[in-house]
mmCIF file of N, CA and C in Angstrom:
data_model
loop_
_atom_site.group_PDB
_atom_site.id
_atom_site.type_symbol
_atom_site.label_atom_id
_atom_site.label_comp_id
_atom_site.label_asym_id
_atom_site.label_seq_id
_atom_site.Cartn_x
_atom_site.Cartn_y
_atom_site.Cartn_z
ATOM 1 N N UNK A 1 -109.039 -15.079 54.172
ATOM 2 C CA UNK A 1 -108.279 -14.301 53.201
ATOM 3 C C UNK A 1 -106.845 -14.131 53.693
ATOM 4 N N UNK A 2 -106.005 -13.919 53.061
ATOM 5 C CA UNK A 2 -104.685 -13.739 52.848
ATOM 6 C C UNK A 2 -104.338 -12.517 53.160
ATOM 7 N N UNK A 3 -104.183 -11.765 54.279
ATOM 8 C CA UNK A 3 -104.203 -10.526 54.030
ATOM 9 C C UNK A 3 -102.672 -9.998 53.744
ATOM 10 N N UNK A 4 -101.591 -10.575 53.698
ATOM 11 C CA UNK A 4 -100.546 -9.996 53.458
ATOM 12 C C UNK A 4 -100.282 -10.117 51.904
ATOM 13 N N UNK A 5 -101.255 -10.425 51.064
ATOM 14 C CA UNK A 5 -101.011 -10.347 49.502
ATOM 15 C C UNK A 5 -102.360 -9.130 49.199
ATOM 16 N N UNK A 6 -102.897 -9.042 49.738
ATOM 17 C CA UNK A 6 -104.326 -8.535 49.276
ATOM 18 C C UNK A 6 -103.397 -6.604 49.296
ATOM 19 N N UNK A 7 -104.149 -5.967 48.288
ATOM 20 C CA UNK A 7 -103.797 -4.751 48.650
ATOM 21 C C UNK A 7 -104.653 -4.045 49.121
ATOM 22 N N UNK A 8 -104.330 -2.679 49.794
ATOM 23 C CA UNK A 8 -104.923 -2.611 50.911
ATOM 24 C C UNK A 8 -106.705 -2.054 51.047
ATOM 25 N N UNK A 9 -106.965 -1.183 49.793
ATOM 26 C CA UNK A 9 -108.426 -1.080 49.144
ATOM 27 C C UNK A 9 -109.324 -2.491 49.770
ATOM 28 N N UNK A 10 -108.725 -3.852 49.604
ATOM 29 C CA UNK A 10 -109.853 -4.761 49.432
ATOM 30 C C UNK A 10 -109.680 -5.343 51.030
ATOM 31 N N UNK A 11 -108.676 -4.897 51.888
ATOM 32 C CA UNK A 11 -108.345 -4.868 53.207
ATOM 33 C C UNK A 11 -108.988 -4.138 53.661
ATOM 34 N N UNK A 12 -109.365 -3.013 53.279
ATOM 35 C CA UNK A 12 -110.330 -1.980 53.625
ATOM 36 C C UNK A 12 -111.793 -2.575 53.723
ATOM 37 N N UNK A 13 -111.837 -2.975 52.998
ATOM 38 C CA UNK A 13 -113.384 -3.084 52.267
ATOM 39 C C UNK A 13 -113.781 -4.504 53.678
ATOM 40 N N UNK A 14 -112.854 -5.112 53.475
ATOM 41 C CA UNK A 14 -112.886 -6.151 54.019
ATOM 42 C C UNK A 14 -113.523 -6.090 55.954
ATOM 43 N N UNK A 15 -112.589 -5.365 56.118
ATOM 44 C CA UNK A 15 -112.473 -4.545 57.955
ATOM 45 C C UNK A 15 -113.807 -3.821 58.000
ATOM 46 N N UNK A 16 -114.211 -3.326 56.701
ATOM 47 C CA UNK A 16 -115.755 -2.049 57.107
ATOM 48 C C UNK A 16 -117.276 -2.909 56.985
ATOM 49 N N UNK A 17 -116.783 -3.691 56.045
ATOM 50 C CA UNK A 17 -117.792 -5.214 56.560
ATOM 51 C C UNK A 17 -117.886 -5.770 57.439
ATOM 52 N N UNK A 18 -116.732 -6.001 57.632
ATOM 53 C CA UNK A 18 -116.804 -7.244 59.040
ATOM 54 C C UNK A 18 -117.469 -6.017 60.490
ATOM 55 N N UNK A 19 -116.816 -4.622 60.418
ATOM 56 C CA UNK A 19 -117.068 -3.886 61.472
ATOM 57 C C UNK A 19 -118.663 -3.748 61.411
ATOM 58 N N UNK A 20 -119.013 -3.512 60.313
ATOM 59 C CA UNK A 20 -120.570 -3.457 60.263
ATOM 60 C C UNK A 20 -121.533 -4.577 60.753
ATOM 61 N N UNK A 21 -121.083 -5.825 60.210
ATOM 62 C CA UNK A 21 -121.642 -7.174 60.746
ATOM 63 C C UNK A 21 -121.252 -7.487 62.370
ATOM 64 N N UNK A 22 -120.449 -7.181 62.501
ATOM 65 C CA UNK A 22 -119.990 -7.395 64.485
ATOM 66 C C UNK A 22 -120.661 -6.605 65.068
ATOM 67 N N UNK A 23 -121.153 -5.372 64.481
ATOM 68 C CA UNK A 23 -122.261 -4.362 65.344
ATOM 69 C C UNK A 23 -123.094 -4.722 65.225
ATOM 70 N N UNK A 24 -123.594 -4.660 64.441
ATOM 71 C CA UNK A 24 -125.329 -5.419 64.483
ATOM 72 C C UNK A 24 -125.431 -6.799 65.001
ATOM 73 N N UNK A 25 -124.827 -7.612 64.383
ATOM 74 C CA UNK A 25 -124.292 -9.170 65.439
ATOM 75 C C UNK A 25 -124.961 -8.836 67.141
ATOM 76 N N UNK A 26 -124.195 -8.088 67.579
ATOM 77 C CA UNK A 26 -123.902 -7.841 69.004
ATOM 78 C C UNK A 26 -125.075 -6.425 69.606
ATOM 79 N N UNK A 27 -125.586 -6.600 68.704
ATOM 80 C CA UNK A 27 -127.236 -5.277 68.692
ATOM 81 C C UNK A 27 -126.373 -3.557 69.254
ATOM 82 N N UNK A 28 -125.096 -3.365 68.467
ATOM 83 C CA UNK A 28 -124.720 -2.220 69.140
ATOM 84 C C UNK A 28 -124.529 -1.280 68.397
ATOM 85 N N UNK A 29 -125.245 -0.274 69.115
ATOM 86 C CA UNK A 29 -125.328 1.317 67.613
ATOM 87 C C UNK A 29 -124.398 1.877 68.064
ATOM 88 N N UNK A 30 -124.127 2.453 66.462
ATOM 89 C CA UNK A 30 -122.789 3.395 65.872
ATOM 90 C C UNK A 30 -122.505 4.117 66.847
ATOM 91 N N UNK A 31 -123.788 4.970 67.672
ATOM 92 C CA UNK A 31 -123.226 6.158 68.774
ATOM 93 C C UNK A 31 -122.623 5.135 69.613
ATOM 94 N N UNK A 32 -123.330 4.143 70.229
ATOM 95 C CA UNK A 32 -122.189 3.009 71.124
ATOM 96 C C UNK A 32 -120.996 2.827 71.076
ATOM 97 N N UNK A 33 -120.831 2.106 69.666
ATOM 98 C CA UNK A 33 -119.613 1.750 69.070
ATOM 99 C C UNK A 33 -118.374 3.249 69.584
ATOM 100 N N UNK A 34 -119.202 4.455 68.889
ATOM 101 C CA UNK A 34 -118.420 5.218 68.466
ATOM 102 C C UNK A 34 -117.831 5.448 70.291
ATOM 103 N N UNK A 35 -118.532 5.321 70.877
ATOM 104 C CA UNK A 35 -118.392 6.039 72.249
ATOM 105 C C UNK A 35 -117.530 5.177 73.114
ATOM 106 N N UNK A 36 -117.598 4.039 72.935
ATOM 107 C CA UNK A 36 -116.374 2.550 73.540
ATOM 108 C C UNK A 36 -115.065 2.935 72.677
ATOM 109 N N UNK A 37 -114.879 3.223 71.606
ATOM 110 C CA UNK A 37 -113.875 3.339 70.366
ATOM 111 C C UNK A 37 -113.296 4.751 70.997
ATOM 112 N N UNK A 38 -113.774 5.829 71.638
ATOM 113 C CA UNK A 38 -113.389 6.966 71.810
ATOM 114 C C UNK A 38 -113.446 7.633 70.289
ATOM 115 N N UNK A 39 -114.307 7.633 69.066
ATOM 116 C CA UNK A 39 -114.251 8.478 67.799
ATOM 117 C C UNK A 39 -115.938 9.364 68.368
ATOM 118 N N UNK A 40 -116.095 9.918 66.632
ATOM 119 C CA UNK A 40 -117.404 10.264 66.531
ATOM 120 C C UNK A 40 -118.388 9.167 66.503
ATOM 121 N N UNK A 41 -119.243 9.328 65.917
ATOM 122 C CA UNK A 41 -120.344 8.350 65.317
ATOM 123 C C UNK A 41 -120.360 8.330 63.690
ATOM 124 N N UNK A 42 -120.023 10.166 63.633
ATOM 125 C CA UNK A 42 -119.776 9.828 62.115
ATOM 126 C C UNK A 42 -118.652 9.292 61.723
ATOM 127 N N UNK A 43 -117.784 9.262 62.414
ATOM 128 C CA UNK A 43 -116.181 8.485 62.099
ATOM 129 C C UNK A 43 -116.757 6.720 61.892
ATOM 130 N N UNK A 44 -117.652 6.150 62.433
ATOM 131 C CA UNK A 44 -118.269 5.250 62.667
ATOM 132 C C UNK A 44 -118.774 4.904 61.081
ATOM 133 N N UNK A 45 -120.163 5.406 60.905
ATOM 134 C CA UNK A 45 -120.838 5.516 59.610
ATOM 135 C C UNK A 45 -119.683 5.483 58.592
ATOM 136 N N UNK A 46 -118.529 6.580 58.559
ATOM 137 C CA UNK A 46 -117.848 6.419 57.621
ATOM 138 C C UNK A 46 -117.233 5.458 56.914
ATOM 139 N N UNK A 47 -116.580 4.935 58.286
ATOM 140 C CA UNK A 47 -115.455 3.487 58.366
ATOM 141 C C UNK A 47 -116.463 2.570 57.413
ATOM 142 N N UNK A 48 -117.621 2.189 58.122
ATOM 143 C CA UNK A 48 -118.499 1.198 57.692
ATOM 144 C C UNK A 48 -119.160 1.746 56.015
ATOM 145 N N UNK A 49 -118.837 2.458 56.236
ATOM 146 C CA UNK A 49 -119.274 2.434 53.976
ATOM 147 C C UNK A 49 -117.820 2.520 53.389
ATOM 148 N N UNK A 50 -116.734 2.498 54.159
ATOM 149 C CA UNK A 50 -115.473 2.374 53.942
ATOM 150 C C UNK A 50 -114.906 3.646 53.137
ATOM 151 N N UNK A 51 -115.528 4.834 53.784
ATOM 152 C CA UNK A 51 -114.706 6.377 53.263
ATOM 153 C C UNK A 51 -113.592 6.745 54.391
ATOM 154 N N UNK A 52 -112.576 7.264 53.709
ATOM 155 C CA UNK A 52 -111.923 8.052 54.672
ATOM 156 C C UNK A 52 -111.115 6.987 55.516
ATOM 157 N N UNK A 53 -110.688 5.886 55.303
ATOM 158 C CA UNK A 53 -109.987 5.003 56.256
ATOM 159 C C UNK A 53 -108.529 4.889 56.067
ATOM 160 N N UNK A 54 -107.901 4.923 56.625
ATOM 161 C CA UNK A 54 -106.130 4.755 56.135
ATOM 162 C C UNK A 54 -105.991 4.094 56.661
ATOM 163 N N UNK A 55 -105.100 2.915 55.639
ATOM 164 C CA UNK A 55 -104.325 1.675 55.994
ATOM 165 C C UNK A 55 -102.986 2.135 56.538
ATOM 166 N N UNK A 56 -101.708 1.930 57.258
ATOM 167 C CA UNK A 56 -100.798 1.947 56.923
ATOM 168 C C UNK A 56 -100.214 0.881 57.396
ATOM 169 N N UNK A 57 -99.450 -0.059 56.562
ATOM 170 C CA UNK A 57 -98.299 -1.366 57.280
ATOM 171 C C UNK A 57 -97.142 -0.562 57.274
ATOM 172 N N UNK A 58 -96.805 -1.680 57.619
ATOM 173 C CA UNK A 58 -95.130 -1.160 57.971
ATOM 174 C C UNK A 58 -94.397 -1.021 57.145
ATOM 175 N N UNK A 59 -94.939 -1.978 55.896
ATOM 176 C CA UNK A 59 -94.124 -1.551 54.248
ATOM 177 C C UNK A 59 -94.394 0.211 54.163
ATOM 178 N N UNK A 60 -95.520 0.517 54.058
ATOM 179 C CA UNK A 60 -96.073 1.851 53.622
ATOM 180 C C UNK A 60 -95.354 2.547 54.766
ATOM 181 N N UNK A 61 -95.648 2.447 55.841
ATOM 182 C CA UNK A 61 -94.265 3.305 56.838
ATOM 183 C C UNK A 61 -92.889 3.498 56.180
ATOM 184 N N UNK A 62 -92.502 2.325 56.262
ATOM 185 C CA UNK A 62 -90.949 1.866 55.703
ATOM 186 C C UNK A 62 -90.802 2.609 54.057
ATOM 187 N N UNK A 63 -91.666 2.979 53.251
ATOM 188 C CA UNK A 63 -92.085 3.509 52.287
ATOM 189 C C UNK A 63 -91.810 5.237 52.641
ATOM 190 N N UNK A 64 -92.823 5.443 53.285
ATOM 191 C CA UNK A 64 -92.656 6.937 53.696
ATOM 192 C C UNK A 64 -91.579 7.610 54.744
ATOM 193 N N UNK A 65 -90.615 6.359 54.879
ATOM 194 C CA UNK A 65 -89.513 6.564 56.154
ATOM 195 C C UNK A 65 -89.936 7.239 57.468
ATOM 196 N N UNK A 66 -90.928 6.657 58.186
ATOM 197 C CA UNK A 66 -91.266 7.279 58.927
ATOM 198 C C UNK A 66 -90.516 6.336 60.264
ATOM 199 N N UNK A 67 -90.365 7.101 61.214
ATOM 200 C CA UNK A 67 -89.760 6.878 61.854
ATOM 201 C C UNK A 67 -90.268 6.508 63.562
#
């Protein structure tokens, strides 16, 4: 995929799949994950049904003038 045309919803969607398939791939549970990552576990679960995730590029920076 193209990711610099895609907007960022299907970039999302995209990253919480693939994160879900690389864990199980590699036989490693969410508390694992979450605990190598330094998050929760539920930060984990979340990502992977794709709630609660923020994109930001540098357009959307450059957007919000952040500095």
């Amino acid at each position: 995929a193209d990711y610099t045309v895609l907007p960022s919803d299907k970039i999302e969607a995209i990253l919480c799949e693939r994160l879900e398939t690389i864990r199980l791939d590699q036989n490693i549970t969410q508390a694992n994950l979450a605990a190598e990552a330094g998050v929760s576990p539920r930060t984990i679960r979340r990502m992977e049904k794709g709630e609660g995730l923020l994109l930001y590029t540098s357009d959307a920076a450059d957007d919000m003038q952040c500095v």
